CSV table of C-alpha atoms in Angstrom, one decimal:
chain,number,residue,atom,x,y,z
A,1333,MET,CA,-17.8,-4.5,-9.0
A,1334,LYS,CA,-14.6,-5.7,-7.3
A,1335,THR,CA,-15.0,-9.3,-8.5
A,1336,LEU,CA,-13.0,-8.9,-11.8
A,1337,PHE,CA,-9.7,-8.6,-9.9
A,1338,LEU,CA,-10.6,-10.1,-6.6
A,1339,ALA,CA,-9.2,-13.5,-7.3
A,1340,ALA,CA,-6.0,-12.1,-8.6
A,1341,MET,CA,-5.6,-9.9,-5.5
A,1342,LEU,CA,-6.3,-12.7,-3.1
A,1343,ALA,CA,-3.7,-14.8,-4.9
A,1344,THR,CA,-1.1,-12.2,-4.2
A,1345,THR,CA,-2.0,-10.9,-0.8
A,1346,SER,CA,-2.9,-12.4,2.6
A,1347,LEU,CA,-3.1,-11.1,6.2
A,1348,SER,CA,0.4,-12.5,6.9
A,1349,GLY,CA,2.0,-11.0,3.8
A,1350,HIS,CA,2.0,-11.1,0.0
A,1351,THR,CA,3.9,-12.8,-2.8
A,1352,HIS,CA,6.1,-10.2,-4.3
A,1353,ALA,CA,6.6,-11.9,-7.7
A,1354,ASP,CA,2.9,-12.4,-8.1
A,1355,VAL,CA,2.2,-8.7,-7.3
A,1356,ILE,CA,4.9,-7.6,-9.8
A,1357,GLN,CA,3.3,-9.8,-12.5
A,1358,PHE,CA,-0.1,-8.4,-11.8
A,1359,GLN,CA,1.3,-4.9,-11.9
A,1360,HIS,CA,2.9,-5.5,-15.3
A,1361,LYS,CA,-0.4,-6.7,-16.7
A,1362,MET,CA,-2.1,-3.5,-15.5
A,1363,VAL,CA,0.7,-1.3,-17.0
A,1364,LYS,CA,0.3,-3.1,-20.3
A,1365,TYR,CA,-3.5,-2.4,-20.2
A,1366,ALA,CA,-2.9,1.2,-19.3
A,1367,GLN,CA,-0.6,1.6,-22.3
A,1368,GLN,CA,-3.4,0.2,-24.5
A,1369,ASN,CA,-6.0,2.4,-22.8
A,1370,PRO,CA,-4.5,5.7,-22.0
A,1371,SER,CA,-7.6,7.1,-20.3
A,1372,LEU,CA,-7.3,4.4,-17.6
A,1373,ASP,CA,-3.7,5.2,-16.9
A,1374,GLU,CA,-4.2,7.6,-14.0
A,1375,TRP,CA,-6.3,5.1,-12.0
A,1376,ILE,CA,-4.2,2.1,-12.8
A,1377,ASN,CA,-1.0,3.9,-11.7
A,1378,LYS,CA,-2.8,4.9,-8.5
A,1379,MET,CA,-3.7,1.3,-7.9
A,1380,ILE,CA,-0.2,0.1,-8.5
A,1381,ASN,CA,1.3,2.8,-6.2
A,1382,ASP,CA,-1.1,1.7,-3.4
A,1383,MET,CA,-0.1,-1.9,-4.0
A,1384,ASN,CA,3.5,-1.0,-3.7
A,1385,ARG,CA,2.9,0.5,-0.2
A,1386,LEU,CA,1.4,-2.8,1.1
A,1387,GLU,CA,3.3,-3.9,4.1
A,1388,ALA,CA,2.2,-6.7,6.4
A,1389,SER,CA,3.3,-8.2,9.7
A,1390,PRO,CA,1.4,-10.1,12.4
A,1391,ASP,CA,1.6,-6.9,14.5
A,1392,ASN,CA,0.3,-4.6,11.8
A,1393,ILE,CA,-3.0,-6.2,10.7
A,1394,GLU,CA,-5.1,-3.1,11.1
A,1395,SER,CA,-2.8,-1.1,9.0
A,1396,LEU,CA,-2.7,-3.8,6.3
A,1397,ASN,CA,-6.5,-3.9,6.2
A,1398,GLN,CA,-6.7,-0.1,5.7
A,1399,GLN,CA,-4.1,-0.4,2.9
A,1400,MET,CA,-6.0,-3.3,1.3
A,1401,SER,CA,-9.2,-1.3,1.5
A,1402,GLN,CA,-7.6,1.5,-0.5
A,1403,VAL,CA,-6.3,-1.0,-3.1
A,1404,PHE,CA,-9.8,-2.5,-3.5
A,1405,ASP,CA,-11.3,1.0,-3.9
A,1406,ASP,CA,-8.7,1.5,-6.7
A,1407,ILE,CA,-9.6,-1.8,-8.3
A,1408,ASP,CA,-13.3,-0.9,-8.1
A,1409,GLN,CA,-12.7,2.4,-10.0
A,1410,VAL,CA,-10.5,0.7,-12.6
A,1411,HIS,CA,-13.1,-2.0,-13.1
A,1412,LYS,CA,-15.9,0.5,-13.8
A,1413,LEU,CA,-13.7,2.4,-16.3
A,1414,MET,CA,-12.8,-0.9,-17.9
A,1415,THR,CA,-16.5,-1.8,-18.1
A,1416,LEU,CA,-17.1,1.4,-20.1
A,1417,HIS,CA,-14.2,0.5,-22.4
A,1418,ARG,CA,-15.5,-3.0,-22.8
A,1419,ILE,CA,-18.9,-1.9,-24.1
A,1420,GLY,CA,-17.3,1.0,-26.0
A,1421,ILE,CA,-18.9,4.0,-24.2
A,1422,LYS,CA,-16.2,6.5,-23.3
A,1423,GLN,CA,-18.3,9.6,-23.9
A,1424,LEU,CA,-21.8,10.3,-25.2
A,1425,PRO,CA,-21.7,12.5,-28.3
A,1426,GLY,CA,-24.0,15.4,-28.7
A,1427,PRO,CA,-27.4,14.8,-30.4
A,1428,GLY,CA,-26.6,16.8,-33.5
A,1429,SER,CA,-29.8,18.8,-33.1
A,1430,ASN,CA,-30.5,22.5,-32.4
A,1431,SER,CA,-33.8,21.7,-30.6
A,1432,SER,CA,-33.2,22.0,-26.9
A,1433,GLN,CA,-34.3,23.6,-23.7
A,1434,ASN,CA,-32.3,25.0,-20.8
A,1435,VAL,CA,-34.0,23.8,-17.6
A,1436,SER,CA,-31.4,25.5,-15.4
A,1437,PRO,CA,-28.0,27.1,-16.0
A,1438,GLN,CA,-26.5,23.6,-15.7
A,1439,ILE,CA,-29.1,21.4,-17.3
A,1440,GLN,CA,-30.0,21.2,-21.0
A,1441,ILE,CA,-32.5,18.8,-22.5
A,1442,SER,CA,-32.2,18.1,-26.3
A,1443,VAL,CA,-34.1,16.0,-28.8
A,1444,GLY,CA,-32.2,13.0,-30.3
A,1445,ASP,CA,-34.3,12.9,-33.4
A,1446,ASN,CA,-37.0,15.0,-35.1
A,1447,GLN,CA,-39.8,12.8,-34.0
A,1448,VAL,CA,-39.5,14.1,-30.4
A,1449,SER,CA,-42.2,16.8,-30.3
A,1450,GLY,CA,-41.8,20.2,-28.8
A,1451,ASN,CA,-44.5,19.3,-26.3
A,1452,THR,CA,-42.5,16.3,-25.1
A,1453,LEU,CA,-39.4,18.3,-24.8
A,1454,ALA,CA,-41.3,20.9,-22.7
A,1455,LEU,CA,-42.9,18.2,-20.6
A,1456,ALA,CA,-39.5,16.7,-19.8
A,1457,GLY,CA,-38.1,20.1,-18.9
A,1458,GLN,CA,-41.0,20.9,-16.6
A,1459,THR,CA,-40.7,17.5,-15.0
A,1460,VAL,CA,-37.1,18.0,-14.2
A,1461,LYS,CA,-37.8,21.5,-12.8
A,1462,ASP,CA,-40.9,20.7,-10.8
A,1463,ILE,CA,-40.2,17.1,-9.6
A,1464,SER,CA,-36.6,15.9,-10.1
A,1465,LEU,CA,-34.7,18.9,-8.8
A,1466,PRO,CA,-36.7,19.4,-5.6
A,1467,ILE,CA,-36.4,15.6,-4.8
A,1468,LEU,CA,-32.6,15.7,-5.4
A,1469,LYS,CA,-32.3,18.8,-3.2
A,1470,GLU,CA,-34.4,17.4,-0.4
A,1471,ASN,CA,-32.9,13.9,-0.4
A,1472,LEU,CA,-29.2,14.5,-1.3
A,1473,GLY,CA,-28.7,18.1,-0.6
A,1474,TYR,CA,-27.4,18.6,-4.1
A,1475,VAL,CA,-28.6,19.2,-7.6
A,1476,PRO,CA,-26.4,19.1,-10.8
A,1477,ASP,CA,-23.9,21.9,-10.5
A,1478,LYS,CA,-21.9,21.2,-13.6
A,1479,SER,CA,-22.9,21.1,-17.3
A,1480,THR,CA,-25.5,18.3,-17.6
A,1481,HIS,CA,-27.0,17.2,-20.9
A,1482,VAL,CA,-30.1,15.1,-21.3
A,1483,VAL,CA,-31.0,13.7,-24.8
A,1484,LEU,CA,-34.4,12.2,-25.6
A,1485,PHE,CA,-34.9,9.6,-28.3
A,1486,SER,CA,-38.3,8.6,-29.7
A,1487,THR,CA,-37.6,5.4,-31.6
A,1488,LYS,CA,-35.4,2.3,-31.3
A,1489,ASN,CA,-33.9,3.1,-34.7
A,1490,SER,CA,-32.7,6.6,-33.7
A,1491,TYR,CA,-31.4,5.3,-30.3
A,1492,ARG,CA,-29.6,2.5,-32.1
A,1493,LYS,CA,-27.9,4.9,-34.5
A,1494,ALA,CA,-26.8,7.2,-31.7
A,1495,LEU,CA,-25.3,4.3,-29.8
A,1496,LYS,CA,-23.4,3.2,-32.9
A,1497,ARG,CA,-22.1,6.8,-33.2
A,1498,ALA,CA,-21.0,6.6,-29.6
A,1499,GLY,CA,-18.8,3.6,-30.5
A,1500,VAL,CA,-20.8,0.9,-28.8
A,1501,PRO,CA,-20.1,-2.5,-30.3
A,1502,THR,CA,-22.9,-4.0,-32.4
A,1503,ASP,CA,-23.4,-7.0,-30.2
A,1504,GLN,CA,-24.1,-4.7,-27.2
A,1505,ILE,CA,-26.5,-2.2,-28.9
A,1506,SER,CA,-29.5,-4.5,-29.1
A,1507,LYS,CA,-29.4,-5.2,-25.4
A,1508,ILE,CA,-29.2,-1.6,-24.5
A,1509,VAL,CA,-31.9,-0.6,-27.0
A,1510,ASN,CA,-34.3,-3.3,-25.8
A,1511,GLU,CA,-33.6,-3.6,-22.1
A,1512,THR,CA,-32.6,-0.2,-20.6
A,1513,GLY,CA,-34.7,2.7,-19.7
A,1514,GLY,CA,-31.9,5.2,-19.5
A,1515,LEU,CA,-28.1,5.5,-19.9
A,1516,THR,CA,-25.9,7.8,-17.9
A,1517,VAL,CA,-22.2,8.4,-18.5
A,1518,GLN,CA,-20.7,11.0,-16.1
A,1519,SER,CA,-23.0,14.1,-16.7
A,1520,ASP,CA,-24.6,12.9,-19.9
A,1521,ILE,CA,-28.0,11.2,-20.0
A,1522,TRP,CA,-29.7,9.4,-22.9
A,1523,ILE,CA,-33.4,8.4,-22.5
A,1524,PRO,CA,-35.3,6.2,-24.9
A,1525,LEU,CA,-38.9,7.5,-24.7
A,1526,TYR,CA,-40.3,4.5,-26.5
A,1527,ALA,CA,-39.6,2.4,-23.4
A,1528,LEU,CA,-41.8,4.7,-21.2
A,1529,GLN,CA,-45.5,4.5,-21.0
A,1530,ASP,CA,-46.5,7.7,-19.4
A,1531,GLN,CA,-45.4,10.8,-17.5
A,1532,SER,CA,-45.0,8.9,-14.3
A,1533,GLU,CA,-42.3,6.7,-15.9
A,1534,LEU,CA,-40.7,9.8,-17.5
A,1535,ALA,CA,-40.5,11.4,-14.1
A,1536,ASN,CA,-39.0,8.2,-12.6
A,1537,VAL,CA,-36.3,7.8,-15.3
A,1538,LEU,CA,-35.3,11.5,-15.4
A,1539,THR,CA,-35.0,11.6,-11.6
A,1540,HIS,CA,-33.2,8.3,-11.4
A,1541,GLU,CA,-30.6,9.2,-14.0
A,1542,LEU,CA,-30.1,12.7,-12.6
A,1543,THR,CA,-29.4,11.1,-9.2
A,1544,HIS,CA,-26.5,9.2,-10.9
A,1545,VAL,CA,-25.3,12.5,-12.3
A,1546,VAL,CA,-25.3,14.2,-8.9
A,1547,LEU,CA,-23.4,11.4,-7.3
A,1548,ASN,CA,-20.9,11.5,-10.2
A,1549,GLN,CA,-20.5,15.3,-9.9
A,1550,GLN,CA,-20.0,15.1,-6.1
A,1551,ASN,CA,-17.2,12.5,-6.8
A,1552,ILE,CA,-18.9,9.8,-4.8
A,1553,GLY,CA,-20.6,7.8,-7.6
A,1554,ASP,CA,-17.5,5.5,-7.9
A,1555,GLU,CA,-16.9,5.5,-4.1
A,1556,ILE,CA,-20.1,4.0,-2.9
A,1557,PRO,CA,-21.0,0.3,-3.6
A,1558,VAL,CA,-23.4,-0.5,-6.5
A,1559,TRP,CA,-26.3,-1.3,-4.2
A,1560,LEU,CA,-26.1,2.2,-2.6
A,1561,ASN,CA,-25.7,3.9,-6.0
A,1562,GLU,CA,-28.6,2.1,-7.6
A,1563,GLY,CA,-30.7,2.1,-4.4
A,1564,ILE,CA,-30.5,5.9,-4.0
A,1565,ALA,CA,-31.4,6.4,-7.7
A,1566,TRP,CA,-34.3,4.0,-7.4
A,1567,HIS,CA,-35.5,5.7,-4.2
A,1568,ASP,CA,-35.5,9.2,-5.8
A,1569,GLY,CA,-37.1,7.8,-9.0
A,1570,MET,CA,-39.9,6.1,-7.2
A,1571,LEU,CA,-40.6,9.2,-5.2
A,1572,ALA,CA,-40.9,11.1,-8.5
A,1573,LYS,CA,-43.2,8.4,-10.0
A,1574,SER,CA,-45.5,8.5,-7.0
A,1575,GLN,CA,-45.8,12.3,-7.2
A,1576,VAL,CA,-47.2,11.9,-10.8
A,1577,SER,CA,-49.2,8.7,-10.3
A,1578,PRO,CA,-49.5,7.1,-6.8
A,1579,LEU,CA,-51.4,4.2,-8.4
A,1580,LYS,CA,-48.7,3.4,-10.9
A,1581,ALA,CA,-46.0,3.6,-8.2
A,1582,GLN,CA,-48.0,1.2,-6.0
A,1583,GLN,CA,-48.5,-1.2,-8.9
A,1584,GLU,CA,-44.7,-1.3,-9.5
A,1585,TRP,CA,-44.1,-1.7,-5.8
A,1586,ASP,CA,-46.4,-4.7,-5.6
A,1587,ALA,CA,-45.1,-6.3,-8.8
A,1588,LEU,CA,-41.4,-6.0,-7.8
A,1589,ASN,CA,-42.0,-7.1,-4.2
A,1590,ALA,CA,-43.7,-10.2,-5.5
A,1591,GLN,CA,-40.9,-10.9,-7.8
A,1592,LEU,CA,-38.3,-10.5,-5.0
A,1593,GLN,CA,-40.4,-12.7,-2.7
A,1594,GLN,CA,-40.5,-15.5,-5.3
A,1595,ALA,CA,-36.7,-15.3,-5.6
A,1596,VAL,CA,-36.4,-15.5,-1.8
A,1597,ASP,CA,-38.8,-18.5,-1.6
A,1598,ALA,CA,-36.8,-20.2,-4.4
A,1599,GLY,CA,-33.5,-19.6,-2.6
A,1600,ILE,CA,-32.0,-17.6,-5.5
A,1601,ALA,CA,-32.0,-14.1,-4.0
A,1602,VAL,CA,-28.5,-12.6,-4.1
A,1603,PRO,CA,-26.8,-10.5,-1.4
A,1604,LEU,CA,-26.3,-6.8,-1.8
A,1605,THR,CA,-22.6,-7.5,-2.4
A,1606,ALA,CA,-23.3,-10.0,-5.2
A,1607,SER,CA,-20.8,-10.1,-8.1
A,1608,GLU,CA,-21.5,-8.5,-11.4
A,1609,ASP,CA,-22.1,-11.9,-13.0
A,1610,ASP,CA,-24.6,-13.0,-10.3
A,1611,ILE,CA,-26.5,-9.7,-10.7
A,1612,LEU,CA,-26.6,-10.1,-14.5
A,1613,ASN,CA,-27.7,-13.7,-14.2
A,1614,ALA,CA,-30.3,-13.1,-11.5
A,1615,GLN,CA,-33.9,-14.1,-12.3
A,1616,TYR,CA,-35.4,-11.0,-10.7
A,1617,ASN,CA,-34.7,-7.2,-10.6
A,1618,VAL,CA,-31.8,-7.0,-8.2
A,1619,GLU,CA,-31.9,-3.2,-8.1
A,1620,TRP,CA,-35.3,-3.5,-6.3
A,1621,GLU,CA,-33.4,-5.1,-3.5
A,1622,ASP,CA,-30.9,-2.3,-3.6
A,1623,TYR,CA,-33.8,0.2,-3.3
A,1624,LEU,CA,-35.3,-1.6,-0.3
A,1625,ALA,CA,-32.0,-1.5,1.5
A,1626,VAL,CA,-31.7,2.2,1.0
A,1627,ARG,CA,-35.3,2.8,1.9
A,1628,GLN,CA,-34.8,0.9,5.2
A,1629,LEU,CA,-31.8,3.1,6.0
A,1630,ILE,CA,-33.9,6.2,5.5
A,1631,GLN,CA,-36.9,4.8,7.4
A,1632,ASN,CA,-34.8,3.9,10.4
A,1633,GLY,CA,-32.6,7.0,10.6
A,1634,GLY,CA,-34.6,9.6,8.7
A,1635,GLN,CA,-33.9,11.5,5.6
A,1636,GLU,CA,-31.6,14.1,7.2
A,1637,LYS,CA,-29.3,11.5,8.6
A,1638,PHE,CA,-29.1,9.8,5.2
A,1639,LYS,CA,-28.3,13.1,3.6
A,1640,SER,CA,-25.6,13.7,6.2
A,1641,PHE,CA,-24.1,10.3,5.3
A,1642,ILE,CA,-24.0,11.1,1.6
A,1643,GLN,CA,-22.4,14.5,2.2
A,1644,GLN,CA,-19.6,13.0,4.3
A,1645,VAL,CA,-18.6,10.3,1.9
A,1646,GLU,CA,-16.2,12.3,-0.2
A,1647,LYS,CA,-14.4,13.6,3.0
A,1648,ASP,CA,-14.4,10.5,5.2
A,1649,GLY,CA,-14.9,7.6,2.8
A,1650,VAL,CA,-18.0,5.5,2.5
A,1651,GLU,CA,-17.3,2.9,5.3
A,1652,LYS,CA,-16.3,5.5,7.9
A,1653,SER,CA,-19.2,7.8,7.0
A,1654,PHE,CA,-21.6,4.8,7.1
A,1655,LEU,CA,-20.4,3.7,10.6
A,1656,THR,CA,-20.4,7.3,12.0
A,1657,THR,CA,-23.8,8.0,10.7
A,1658,PHE,CA,-25.7,4.8,11.2
A,1659,GLY,CA,-23.7,3.3,14.1
A,1660,ILE,CA,-23.2,0.0,12.3
A,1661,PRO,CA,-20.4,-1.2,10.0
A,1662,MET,CA,-21.6,-1.3,6.4
A,1663,LYS,CA,-20.7,-4.9,5.9
A,1664,GLU,CA,-22.8,-5.8,8.9
A,1665,TYR,CA,-25.8,-3.9,7.6
A,1666,GLU,CA,-25.4,-5.6,4.2
A,1667,ASN,CA,-25.5,-9.0,5.8
A,1668,ASN,CA,-28.3,-8.2,8.2
A,1669,PHE,CA,-30.5,-6.8,5.4
A,1670,TYR,CA,-29.9,-9.9,3.3
A,1671,GLN,CA,-30.8,-12.2,6.2
A,1672,SER,CA,-34.0,-10.2,6.7
A,1673,ILE,CA,-35.5,-10.4,3.2
């Protein structure tokens, strides 16, 4: 996610110093964008302030690296917010329906159209209660602790209309309608039921998206790299799917492993740190690779150690927490994993 501004930053900063005029020009561009998009103003200003503090000398390389790490974290956050702006999703509106079920004091599930049956609504609620929440508690040590709203849509038409109401540009709607199994923005989840074949897939998607919500609510969803965010969600989702149908979970495992192996054999597999463009253009499901990387961490260190890592991220930052917990720099792990697939 850092790739959008990486070239600009590398053009203005080096280990031996930075070009002040170029930095100022880049800052002016960000200020202009903040003026056009007020909701990004806080993060863009934070990034600019961190850039202003950049100081470098041959004797201060470690300090510079720490400062640059902070700036790149800021850039990462701004990029994600800009991505939401680019596709038009700033907040998911309510479903406009009174048919809903409270799964917990924090979680409400609603129907997005009148073709979602009461039985389906009840099944989704029971799935969250019996499968999703126990998995989240066991694996992350958290469940949603703030207001969380899940909306179910039965048809492409109703989902398309809802996306249009949310302000998504027309040229983006078809891709979302046809290619996504769920959409999460902060603590709101939309799920297109027509894309799911059975309860095992419903359990998978509900748990996957609720994992994203938990990471968001614990203020670490935007701190951890994409491969960790998606890998954790896939790990929880696959556990949920296997609880409902071990056979279906195994079939998905076999199919996606075969797909990844084909990419490796063809020399087109991308690293965990691949750019957004590389991920979008990949000829296989890159998120499966993310899942395997997270699964390997858990297998090697155990679930409790992984949970400890997640719980320390907000306090210590992702890289320090990773090194402290697993005894290896995150970048080294990313590279080692890529070399091993």
